[in-house]
Amino acid sequence: MDQDNNSEDESVGPSEDPSEEELPCLPPGLSDAEAMELLWQVRAQRRQSSPDLPETVTRLTAPDGSLLYLVGTAHFSDSSKKDVATTIRAVQPDVVVVELCQYRVSMLKMDENTLLKEAKDINLDKVQQAIKQNGVMSGLMQILLLKVSAHITEQLGMAPGGEFREAFKEAGRVPFCKFHLGDRPIPVTFKRAIAALSLWQKARLAWGLCFLSDPISKEDVEKCKQKDLLEQTMSEMIGEFPALHQTIVAERDIYLTHTLRQAARCVEAPPNAQKVPAVVVGVVGMGHVPGIERNWDKQLNIHEIMSVAPPSRFGQVLVTVIKGVMIGMLGYACYRAGGGVGRALMSVPAVKSVMENLRPPSA
C-alpha cells in the first residue's frame, strides 16, 4: 500500500474492474501529456460549481482555498451510500478520504455476501488474531465490539461499511482521483481505550456488550444521521464512559481532521503543473462531523494521540495467569493421552501455533 509523500494517511488504488469505470475513451495517437490534459478537462466539465448536495454534507474550506465536502453517514445505511455516490459524482474530487485504516481495508473489495458471512461469524481464529494483534484485554474488547456489529448485521441483514465501498467504487470513476484511508490504526485506538478505563469500567462495558440483544431496525439506523439524536446519544455515552468517548471518538476526530487537512492541499493541473485548490470528499460516521468541524481551524498534534502506554502490572499478571492455565491444560491433556499421542498432538500445526503464542517474550 503506497503512502502519500506529504501525508500520513494511507492510499488505496481504485478498482481494477473495467466494468466499474466510466472514464471516457481517448482518441488514439495522443501523447501522455495530451491524454492527461484531456482527462483533466473532462473532469472539469463534469464538476458542478454549485452542487445540490444531501443535507448530510458539510462544506469546509482550507486556507489555500481547497474545499472539503464532508459526508456524515450511518454505517448500516442504504441512504448513506446514495449520499456518498451523489456527492462524488457532483464534485468530481481530487481525493476521497474514508474513515478506515489499513487493518480494515479488506472490506472495500469483499462482496456483500462474503461480508455478511464474515460479520456474523466470530470464531476462534478471529479471537486469536485479535489477541495477537492488540494484546489480551484490547483483543477481547475488539471481539466484544465485533459481536455488537454481528448483532446489528443479523438484525438488518446488511453488512457494515457499504458507504466506504460505494466511495471506493465512485472514486475509481473520477479521473485522477486518489483514495486515502484517513482513520487512526485500530490497534492504537483499542489499546488507548482499554488503558483509559478502570477495571470496574472495563467489567461494566464488557457486561453491556456481552448481553446486547435489543432489536434494531433500519429506521433506527437512519435516525443516527440526525445530529440532534446523535448528540443526545453521545452525551449519554460521555456520562457513562467519558474516557472511552475521549479515545474512541474525540481523539479520532483529531486524527481524521489531520488526514483530511493533509488531503485538502493544492494539486498540480496539467499541462504546466499550475497549483490549483483541491476538492476533497470525506466519508465519516455522523458522530465525527461535529468534532471535525470544531478542529478544522485548530493547531493539531497527532503524536500525542498515537502513543500507547505499556501494559499495567495487572494486565501483565493476567496474561501470565492465562498462559499458565493454558499450558497446564495442554500438559494435562498430553499426560492423559499418553506419550505417543501427546507427541503427535504437539506436532499438529494449530497446537504448535498456540504454544508459540504462549511462549514468554525473551528478556
mmCIF file of C-alpha atoms in Angstrom:
data_model
loop_
_atom_site.group_PDB
_atom_site.id
_atom_site.type_symbol
_atom_site.label_atom_id
_atom_site.label_comp_id
_atom_site.label_asym_id
_atom_site.label_seq_id
_atom_site.Cartn_x
_atom_site.Cartn_y
_atom_site.Cartn_z
ATOM 1 C CA MET A 1 0.000 0.000 0.000
ATOM 2 C CA ASP A 2 1.551 3.278 -1.102
ATOM 3 C CA GLN A 3 1.787 6.234 1.218
ATOM 4 C CA ASP A 4 1.373 9.827 0.063
ATOM 5 C CA ASN A 5 4.642 11.775 0.269
ATOM 6 C CA ASN A 6 3.159 14.704 2.162
ATOM 7 C CA SER A 7 0.563 12.915 4.210
ATOM 8 C CA GLU A 8 0.367 10.312 6.926
ATOM 9 C CA ASP A 9 -2.848 8.815 5.585
ATOM 10 C CA GLU A 10 -2.862 5.635 3.540
ATOM 11 C CA SER A 11 -3.712 5.413 -0.161
ATOM 12 C CA VAL A 12 -5.545 2.628 -1.954
ATOM 13 C CA GLY A 13 -5.657 2.181 -5.691
ATOM 14 C CA PRO A 14 -9.011 2.444 -7.489
ATOM 15 C CA SER A 15 -10.939 -0.569 -8.675
ATOM 16 C CA GLU A 16 -9.231 -2.524 -11.429
ATOM 17 C CA ASP A 17 -12.510 -3.854 -12.808
ATOM 18 C CA PRO A 18 -13.112 -2.086 -16.155
ATOM 19 C CA SER A 19 -16.863 -2.527 -15.754
ATOM 20 C CA GLU A 20 -16.691 -0.257 -12.697
ATOM 21 C CA GLU A 21 -15.051 2.602 -14.653
ATOM 22 C CA GLU A 22 -16.865 5.345 -16.503
ATOM 23 C CA LEU A 23 -13.808 7.138 -17.854
ATOM 24 C CA PRO A 24 -14.045 8.451 -21.422
ATOM 25 C CA CYS A 25 -12.401 6.640 -24.333
ATOM 26 C CA LEU A 26 -9.379 8.596 -25.523
ATOM 27 C CA PRO A 27 -8.664 9.090 -29.242
ATOM 28 C CA PRO A 28 -5.627 7.136 -30.497
ATOM 29 C CA GLY A 29 -2.272 8.803 -31.008
ATOM 30 C CA LEU A 30 -2.373 11.120 -28.008
ATOM 31 C CA SER A 31 0.779 11.702 -26.023
ATOM 32 C CA ASP A 32 0.698 11.153 -22.268
ATOM 33 C CA ALA A 33 0.602 14.899 -21.651
ATOM 34 C CA GLU A 34 -2.277 15.383 -24.111
ATOM 35 C CA ALA A 35 -4.234 12.491 -22.579
ATOM 36 C CA MET A 36 -3.793 13.907 -19.092
ATOM 37 C CA GLU A 37 -4.923 17.357 -20.189
ATOM 38 C CA LEU A 38 -7.985 15.906 -21.940
ATOM 39 C CA LEU A 39 -8.995 13.868 -18.881
ATOM 40 C CA TRP A 40 -8.496 16.923 -16.691
ATOM 41 C CA GLN A 41 -10.837 18.900 -18.942
ATOM 42 C CA VAL A 42 -13.424 16.109 -18.883
ATOM 43 C CA ARG A 43 -13.424 16.123 -15.091
ATOM 44 C CA ALA A 44 -13.661 19.934 -15.010
ATOM 45 C CA GLN A 45 -16.733 19.749 -17.242
ATOM 46 C CA ARG A 46 -18.354 17.141 -15.004
ATOM 47 C CA ARG A 47 -17.622 19.065 -11.784
ATOM 48 C CA GLN A 48 -20.581 21.163 -10.636
ATOM 49 C CA SER A 49 -19.675 24.618 -9.341
ATOM 50 C CA SER A 50 -22.754 24.900 -7.078
ATOM 51 C CA PRO A 51 -23.828 21.305 -6.448
ATOM 52 C CA ASP A 52 -27.147 20.460 -4.808
ATOM 53 C CA LEU A 53 -25.926 18.039 -2.159
ATOM 54 C CA PRO A 54 -27.675 15.982 0.557
ATOM 55 C CA GLU A 55 -28.246 17.627 3.935
ATOM 56 C CA THR A 56 -25.746 15.201 5.469
ATOM 57 C CA VAL A 57 -22.903 17.004 3.650
ATOM 58 C CA THR A 58 -20.883 19.744 5.387
ATOM 59 C CA ARG A 59 -18.606 22.032 3.374
ATOM 60 C CA LEU A 60 -15.314 23.245 4.870
ATOM 61 C CA THR A 61 -12.635 25.471 3.295
ATOM 62 C CA ALA A 62 -8.862 25.172 3.758
ATOM 63 C CA PRO A 63 -6.587 28.268 3.964
ATOM 64 C CA ASP A 64 -5.366 27.739 0.363
ATOM 65 C CA GLY A 65 -8.948 27.644 -0.951
ATOM 66 C CA SER A 66 -9.219 23.861 -1.179
ATOM 67 C CA LEU A 67 -12.712 22.520 -0.470
ATOM 68 C CA LEU A 68 -13.760 19.606 1.721
ATOM 69 C CA TYR A 69 -17.204 18.068 1.313
ATOM 70 C CA LEU A 70 -17.692 16.032 4.487
ATOM 71 C CA VAL A 71 -20.371 13.344 4.156
ATOM 72 C CA GLY A 72 -21.772 12.235 7.535
ATOM 73 C CA THR A 73 -23.045 8.656 7.352
ATOM 74 C CA ALA A 74 -24.642 5.834 9.312
ATOM 75 C CA HIS A 75 -22.550 2.677 8.851
ATOM 76 C CA PHE A 76 -25.510 0.372 8.114
ATOM 77 C CA SER A 77 -27.471 2.653 5.795
ATOM 78 C CA ASP A 78 -28.557 2.420 2.160
ATOM 79 C CA SER A 79 -29.322 6.136 2.016
ATOM 80 C CA SER A 80 -25.767 6.919 3.204
ATOM 81 C CA LYS A 81 -24.457 5.012 0.179
ATOM 82 C CA LYS A 82 -26.625 7.177 -2.067
ATOM 83 C CA ASP A 83 -25.408 10.359 -0.332
ATOM 84 C CA VAL A 84 -21.780 9.340 -0.950
ATOM 85 C CA ALA A 85 -22.379 8.495 -4.619
ATOM 86 C CA THR A 86 -24.315 11.719 -5.233
ATOM 87 C CA THR A 87 -21.579 13.854 -3.667
ATOM 88 C CA ILE A 88 -18.646 12.260 -5.504
ATOM 89 C CA ARG A 89 -20.413 12.400 -8.866
ATOM 90 C CA ALA A 90 -21.336 16.063 -8.355
ATOM 91 C CA VAL A 91 -17.989 17.474 -7.163
ATOM 92 C CA GLN A 92 -15.578 15.124 -9.046
ATOM 93 C CA PRO A 93 -12.957 15.226 -6.263
ATOM 94 C CA ASP A 94 -9.183 15.095 -6.421
ATOM 95 C CA VAL A 95 -9.124 12.950 -3.261
ATOM 96 C CA VAL A 96 -11.628 10.756 -1.401
ATOM 97 C CA VAL A 97 -10.836 10.088 2.270
ATOM 98 C CA VAL A 98 -12.734 7.436 4.252
ATOM 99 C CA GLU A 99 -12.940 6.552 7.943
ATOM 100 C CA LEU A 100 -10.931 3.350 7.594
ATOM 101 C CA CYS A 101 -7.406 2.265 8.470
ATOM 102 C CA GLN A 102 -5.139 -0.369 6.909
ATOM 103 C CA TYR A 103 -6.458 -3.022 9.315
ATOM 104 C CA ARG A 104 -9.997 -2.689 7.901
ATOM 105 C CA VAL A 105 -9.229 -2.083 4.229
ATOM 106 C CA SER A 106 -10.217 -5.626 3.206
ATOM 107 C CA MET A 107 -13.912 -4.697 3.411
ATOM 108 C CA LEU A 108 -13.515 -2.475 0.331
ATOM 109 C CA LYS A 109 -13.022 -5.378 -2.075
ATOM 110 C CA MET A 110 -15.266 -8.018 -0.491
ATOM 111 C CA ASP A 111 -18.686 -8.658 -1.964
ATOM 112 C CA GLU A 112 -21.789 -8.148 0.188
ATOM 113 C CA ASN A 113 -22.465 -11.869 0.763
ATOM 114 C CA THR A 114 -18.901 -12.553 1.928
ATOM 115 C CA LEU A 115 -19.027 -9.569 4.275
ATOM 116 C CA LEU A 116 -22.347 -10.686 5.715
ATOM 117 C CA LYS A 117 -20.893 -14.118 6.444
ATOM 118 C CA GLU A 118 -17.687 -12.656 7.900
ATOM 119 C CA ALA A 119 -19.561 -10.165 10.104
ATOM 120 C CA LYS A 120 -21.779 -12.885 11.600
ATOM 121 C CA ASP A 121 -19.017 -15.483 12.060
ATOM 122 C CA ILE A 122 -16.906 -14.800 15.169
ATOM 123 C CA ASN A 123 -14.715 -17.900 15.539
ATOM 124 C CA LEU A 124 -11.628 -18.948 17.475
ATOM 125 C CA ASP A 125 -9.290 -17.811 14.692
ATOM 126 C CA LYS A 126 -10.664 -14.273 14.913
ATOM 127 C CA VAL A 127 -10.268 -14.279 18.690
ATOM 128 C CA GLN A 128 -6.645 -15.451 18.436
ATOM 129 C CA GLN A 129 -5.866 -12.902 15.720
ATOM 130 C CA ALA A 130 -7.396 -10.053 17.743
ATOM 131 C CA ILE A 131 -5.427 -11.006 20.869
ATOM 132 C CA LYS A 132 -2.183 -11.425 18.923
ATOM 133 C CA GLN A 133 -2.659 -8.052 17.207
ATOM 134 C CA ASN A 134 -3.908 -5.990 20.158
ATOM 135 C CA GLY A 135 -2.986 -7.843 23.355
ATOM 136 C CA VAL A 136 -5.328 -9.774 25.650
ATOM 137 C CA MET A 137 -7.550 -7.015 27.055
ATOM 138 C CA SER A 138 -7.743 -4.920 23.875
ATOM 139 C CA GLY A 139 -8.211 -8.038 21.755
ATOM 140 C CA LEU A 140 -11.103 -9.292 23.868
ATOM 141 C CA MET A 141 -12.703 -5.846 23.749
ATOM 142 C CA GLN A 142 -12.390 -5.868 19.954
ATOM 143 C CA ILE A 143 -14.147 -9.246 19.856
ATOM 144 C CA LEU A 144 -16.971 -7.857 22.000
ATOM 145 C CA LEU A 145 -17.376 -4.915 19.622
ATOM 146 C CA LEU A 146 -17.367 -7.331 16.686
ATOM 147 C CA LYS A 147 -20.187 -9.131 18.487
ATOM 148 C CA VAL A 148 -22.125 -5.851 18.542
ATOM 149 C CA SER A 149 -21.516 -5.427 14.802
ATOM 150 C CA ALA A 150 -22.604 -9.028 14.202
ATOM 151 C CA HIS A 151 -25.786 -8.381 16.191
ATOM 152 C CA ILE A 152 -26.649 -5.364 14.019
ATOM 153 C CA THR A 153 -25.740 -7.295 10.864
ATOM 154 C CA GLU A 154 -28.044 -10.134 11.849
ATOM 155 C CA GLN A 155 -30.877 -7.760 12.728
ATOM 156 C CA LEU A 156 -30.666 -5.788 9.473
ATOM 157 C CA GLY A 157 -29.347 -8.395 7.030
ATOM 158 C CA MET A 158 -26.875 -5.769 5.875
ATOM 159 C CA ALA A 159 -23.058 -5.761 6.026
ATOM 160 C CA PRO A 160 -21.295 -2.743 7.576
ATOM 161 C CA GLY A 161 -19.267 -0.201 5.610
ATOM 162 C CA GLY A 162 -21.424 -0.008 2.474
ATOM 163 C CA GLU A 163 -20.762 3.731 2.194
ATOM 164 C CA PHE A 164 -16.993 3.118 2.117
ATOM 165 C CA ARG A 165 -17.311 0.538 -0.649
ATOM 166 C CA GLU A 166 -19.513 2.972 -2.561
ATOM 167 C CA ALA A 167 -16.877 5.699 -2.145
ATOM 168 C CA PHE A 168 -14.159 3.321 -3.377
ATOM 169 C CA LYS A 169 -16.203 2.406 -6.438
ATOM 170 C CA GLU A 170 -17.140 6.004 -7.296
ATOM 171 C CA ALA A 171 -13.567 7.276 -6.800
ATOM 172 C CA GLY A 172 -12.436 4.814 -9.483
ATOM 173 C CA ARG A 173 -14.756 6.538 -11.956
ATOM 174 C CA VAL A 174 -13.255 10.020 -11.447
ATOM 175 C CA PRO A 175 -10.110 10.899 -13.456
ATOM 176 C CA PHE A 176 -7.014 11.453 -11.263
ATOM 177 C CA CYS A 177 -8.953 10.797 -8.044
ATOM 178 C CA LYS A 178 -6.880 9.384 -5.178
ATOM 179 C CA PHE A 179 -8.360 7.232 -2.429
ATOM 180 C CA HIS A 180 -6.976 7.653 1.109
ATOM 181 C CA LEU A 181 -7.512 5.797 4.377
ATOM 182 C CA GLY A 182 -7.972 8.501 6.988
ATOM 183 C CA ASP A 183 -8.565 6.763 10.335
ATOM 184 C CA ARG A 184 -6.149 6.038 13.154
ATOM 185 C CA PRO A 185 -4.938 2.393 13.203
ATOM 186 C CA ILE A 186 -7.474 0.382 15.178
ATOM 187 C CA PRO A 187 -4.897 -1.358 17.450
ATOM 188 C CA VAL A 188 -3.814 2.067 18.721
ATOM 189 C CA THR A 189 -7.425 3.072 19.382
ATOM 190 C CA PHE A 190 -8.257 -0.133 21.272
ATOM 191 C CA LYS A 191 -5.087 -0.091 23.364
ATOM 192 C CA ARG A 192 -5.557 3.550 24.335
ATOM 193 C CA ALA A 193 -9.249 2.943 25.104
ATOM 194 C CA ILE A 194 -8.536 -0.021 27.382
ATOM 195 C CA ALA A 195 -5.685 1.808 29.135
ATOM 196 C CA ALA A 196 -8.026 4.741 29.871
ATOM 197 C CA LEU A 197 -10.657 2.592 31.630
ATOM 198 C CA SER A 198 -10.559 1.437 35.223
ATOM 199 C CA LEU A 199 -11.013 -2.269 35.980
ATOM 200 C CA TRP A 200 -14.607 -1.628 37.099
ATOM 201 C CA GLN A 201 -15.382 0.316 33.889
ATOM 202 C CA LYS A 202 -13.909 -2.485 31.768
ATOM 203 C CA ALA A 203 -16.130 -5.007 33.529
ATOM 204 C CA ARG A 204 -19.257 -2.851 33.107
ATOM 205 C CA LEU A 205 -18.528 -2.237 29.427
ATOM 206 C CA ALA A 206 -17.843 -5.918 28.725
ATOM 207 C CA TRP A 207 -21.047 -6.904 30.544
ATOM 208 C CA GLY A 208 -23.114 -4.461 28.491
ATOM 209 C CA LEU A 209 -21.605 -5.615 25.195
ATOM 210 C CA CYS A 210 -21.960 -9.311 26.045
ATOM 211 C CA PHE A 211 -25.655 -9.035 26.731
ATOM 212 C CA LEU A 212 -26.627 -6.663 23.936
ATOM 213 C CA SER A 213 -29.837 -8.028 22.448
ATOM 214 C CA ASP A 214 -32.082 -5.042 21.744
ATOM 215 C CA PRO A 215 -33.799 -5.262 18.343
ATOM 216 C CA ILE A 216 -32.577 -2.744 15.752
ATOM 217 C CA SER A 217 -34.488 -1.643 12.658
ATOM 218 C CA LYS A 218 -33.360 0.179 9.521
ATOM 219 C CA GLU A 219 -35.386 3.151 10.743
ATOM 220 C CA ASP A 220 -33.259 3.222 13.923
ATOM 221 C CA VAL A 221 -30.105 3.276 11.794
ATOM 222 C CA GLU A 222 -31.360 6.170 9.658
ATOM 223 C CA LYS A 223 -32.075 8.149 12.841
ATOM 224 C CA CYS A 224 -28.335 8.024 13.542
ATOM 225 C CA LYS A 225 -27.904 10.537 10.701
ATOM 226 C CA GLN A 226 -29.896 13.131 12.674
ATOM 227 C CA LYS A 227 -27.390 15.303 14.535
ATOM 228 C CA ASP A 228 -29.694 16.069 17.465
ATOM 229 C CA LEU A 229 -30.342 12.377 18.204
ATOM 230 C CA LEU A 230 -26.647 11.593 17.758
ATOM 231 C CA GLU A 231 -25.552 14.360 20.119
ATOM 232 C CA GLN A 232 -28.016 13.072 22.700
ATOM 233 C CA THR A 233 -26.561 9.557 22.363
ATOM 234 C CA MET A 234 -23.021 10.918 22.668
ATOM 235 C CA SER A 235 -23.991 12.863 25.800
ATOM 236 C CA GLU A 236 -25.288 9.664 27.388
ATOM 237 C CA MET A 237 -22.052 7.895 26.438
ATOM 238 C CA ILE A 238 -19.917 10.680 27.938
ATOM 239 C CA GLY A 239 -21.766 10.347 31.240
ATOM 240 C CA GLU A 240 -21.272 6.576 31.261
ATOM 241 C CA PHE A 241 -17.664 6.234 29.988
ATOM 242 C CA PRO A 242 -16.020 9.653 29.483
ATOM 243 C CA ALA A 243 -12.560 8.115 28.968
ATOM 244 C CA LEU A 244 -13.939 5.787 26.301
ATOM 245 C CA HIS A 245 -15.561 8.665 24.446
ATOM 246 C CA GLN A 246 -12.279 10.574 24.575
ATOM 247 C CA THR A 247 -10.236 7.778 22.966
ATOM 248 C CA ILE A 248 -12.771 6.296 20.539
ATOM 249 C CA VAL A 249 -14.481 9.496 19.382
ATOM 250 C CA ALA A 250 -12.658 12.727 20.345
ATOM 251 C CA GLU A 251 -9.119 11.526 19.568
ATOM 252 C CA ARG A 252 -10.207 10.054 16.252
ATOM 253 C CA ASP A 253 -11.931 13.367 15.441
ATOM 254 C CA ILE A 254 -8.471 14.938 15.746
ATOM 255 C CA TYR A 255 -6.783 12.252 13.649
ATOM 256 C CA LEU A 256 -9.463 12.393 10.927
ATOM 257 C CA THR A 257 -9.231 16.189 10.836
ATOM 258 C CA HIS A 258 -5.470 15.898 10.387
ATOM 259 C CA THR A 259 -5.691 13.456 7.483
ATOM 260 C CA LEU A 260 -8.489 15.449 5.822
ATOM 261 C CA ARG A 261 -6.413 18.643 6.038
ATOM 262 C CA GLN A 262 -3.413 16.788 4.606
ATOM 263 C CA ALA A 263 -5.590 15.766 1.646
ATOM 264 C CA ALA A 264 -7.052 19.265 1.195
ATOM 265 C CA ARG A 265 -3.923 20.800 -0.362
ATOM 266 C CA CYS A 266 -3.424 22.379 -3.749
ATOM 267 C CA VAL A 267 -2.890 19.983 -6.656
ATOM 268 C CA GLU A 268 -0.949 20.412 -9.894
ATOM 269 C CA ALA A 269 -3.059 20.948 -13.003
ATOM 270 C CA PRO A 270 -1.801 19.923 -16.466
ATOM 271 C CA PRO A 271 -0.238 20.943 -18.760
ATOM 272 C CA ASN A 272 2.019 23.372 -16.838
ATOM 273 C CA ALA A 273 1.660 21.927 -13.294
ATOM 274 C CA GLN A 274 -0.014 25.078 -12.036
ATOM 275 C CA LYS A 275 -1.124 24.816 -8.400
ATOM 276 C CA VAL A 276 -4.923 24.917 -8.001
ATOM 277 C CA PRO A 277 -7.144 24.359 -4.911
ATOM 278 C CA ALA A 278 -8.088 20.739 -4.358
ATOM 279 C CA VAL A 279 -11.567 19.286 -3.981
ATOM 280 C CA VAL A 280 -11.843 16.560 -1.358
ATOM 281 C CA VAL A 281 -14.714 14.312 -0.278
ATOM 282 C CA GLY A 282 -14.521 12.896 3.249
ATOM 283 C CA VAL A 283 -16.738 9.952 4.250
ATOM 284 C CA VAL A 284 -17.059 9.579 8.030
ATOM 285 C CA GLY A 285 -19.641 8.498 10.595
ATOM 286 C CA MET A 286 -22.017 11.308 11.509
ATOM 287 C CA GLY A 287 -20.709 11.195 15.085
ATOM 288 C CA HIS A 288 -17.350 12.545 13.899
ATOM 289 C CA VAL A 289 -18.706 15.506 11.910
ATOM 290 C CA PRO A 290 -19.119 17.986 14.831
ATOM 291 C CA GLY A 291 -15.614 17.204 16.128
ATOM 292 C CA ILE A 292 -14.028 17.646 12.693
ATOM 293 C CA GLU A 293 -15.809 20.990 12.302
ATOM 294 C CA ARG A 294 -14.524 22.142 15.720
ATOM 295 C CA ASN A 295 -10.941 21.033 14.986
ATOM 296 C CA TRP A 296 -10.739 22.232 11.378
ATOM 297 C CA ASP A 297 -9.004 25.555 12.106
ATOM 298 C CA LYS A 298 -7.051 24.452 15.191
ATOM 299 C CA GLN A 299 -3.391 23.563 15.593
ATOM 300 C CA LEU A 300 -3.279 19.782 15.998
ATOM 301 C CA ASN A 301 -0.645 17.446 17.419
ATOM 302 C CA ILE A 302 -1.454 13.851 16.499
ATOM 303 C CA HIS A 303 1.721 12.444 18.080
ATOM 304 C CA GLU A 304 0.054 12.767 21.488
ATOM 305 C CA ILE A 305 -2.833 10.508 20.415
ATOM 306 C CA MET A 306 -0.624 7.894 18.723
ATOM 307 C CA SER A 307 1.335 6.805 21.806
ATOM 308 C CA VAL A 308 0.379 3.611 23.626
ATOM 309 C CA ALA A 309 1.179 3.196 27.315
ATOM 310 C CA PRO A 310 2.921 -0.027 28.370
ATOM 311 C CA PRO A 311 0.606 -2.680 29.860
ATOM 312 C CA SER A 312 -0.276 -2.296 33.525
ATOM 313 C CA ARG A 313 1.043 -4.685 36.175
ATOM 314 C CA PHE A 314 -2.458 -6.151 36.471
ATOM 315 C CA GLY A 315 -2.528 -6.779 32.721
ATOM 316 C CA GLN A 316 0.863 -8.485 32.839
ATOM 317 C CA VAL A 317 -0.255 -10.685 35.747
ATOM 318 C CA LEU A 318 -3.493 -11.547 33.934
ATOM 319 C CA VAL A 319 -1.618 -12.534 30.764
ATOM 320 C CA THR A 320 0.786 -14.693 32.804
ATOM 321 C CA VAL A 321 -2.103 -16.431 34.584
ATOM 322 C CA ILE A 322 -3.934 -17.127 31.311
ATOM 323 C CA LYS A 323 -0.761 -18.516 29.731
ATOM 324 C CA GLY A 324 -0.101 -20.684 32.771
ATOM 325 C CA VAL A 325 -3.630 -22.089 32.740
ATOM 326 C CA MET A 326 -3.469 -22.888 29.015
ATOM 327 C CA ILE A 327 -0.053 -24.535 29.291
ATOM 328 C CA GLY A 328 -1.270 -26.551 32.283
ATOM 329 C CA MET A 329 -4.392 -27.704 30.443
ATOM 330 C CA LEU A 330 -2.352 -28.692 27.381
ATOM 331 C CA GLY A 331 0.195 -30.521 29.509
ATOM 332 C CA TYR A 332 -2.514 -32.417 31.384
ATOM 333 C CA ALA A 333 -4.158 -33.387 28.081
ATOM 334 C CA CYS A 334 -0.834 -34.757 26.806
ATOM 335 C CA TYR A 335 -0.296 -36.651 30.085
ATOM 336 C CA ARG A 336 -3.755 -38.255 29.924
ATOM 337 C CA ALA A 337 -3.348 -39.112 26.257
ATOM 338 C CA GLY A 338 -0.001 -40.854 26.750
ATOM 339 C CA GLY A 339 3.466 -40.119 25.426
ATOM 340 C CA GLY A 340 2.967 -41.137 21.804
ATOM 341 C CA VAL A 341 -0.369 -39.432 21.438
ATOM 342 C CA GLY A 342 0.973 -36.393 23.270
ATOM 343 C CA ARG A 343 3.907 -36.054 20.853
ATOM 344 C CA ALA A 344 1.509 -36.466 17.928
ATOM 345 C CA LEU A 345 -0.731 -33.780 19.417
ATOM 346 C CA MET A 346 2.229 -31.416 19.822
ATOM 347 C CA SER A 347 3.086 -31.869 16.135
ATOM 348 C CA VAL A 348 -0.327 -30.563 14.995
ATOM 349 C CA PRO A 349 0.200 -27.095 13.386
ATOM 350 C CA ALA A 350 -2.641 -25.496 15.362
ATOM 351 C CA VAL A 351 -1.193 -26.701 18.678
ATOM 352 C CA LYS A 352 2.312 -25.596 17.689
ATOM 353 C CA SER A 353 0.911 -22.176 16.866
ATOM 354 C CA VAL A 354 -0.771 -21.938 20.280
ATOM 355 C CA MET A 355 2.468 -22.940 22.035
ATOM 356 C CA GLU A 356 4.385 -20.330 20.032
ATOM 357 C CA ASN A 357 1.948 -17.643 21.160
ATOM 358 C CA LEU A 358 2.192 -18.804 24.777
ATOM 359 C CA ARG A 359 5.993 -18.667 24.824
ATOM 360 C CA PRO A 360 7.120 -15.857 27.167
ATOM 361 C CA PRO A 361 8.987 -12.978 25.490
ATOM 362 C CA SER A 362 12.765 -13.016 25.642
ATOM 363 C CA ALA A 363 14.379 -10.592 28.079
#
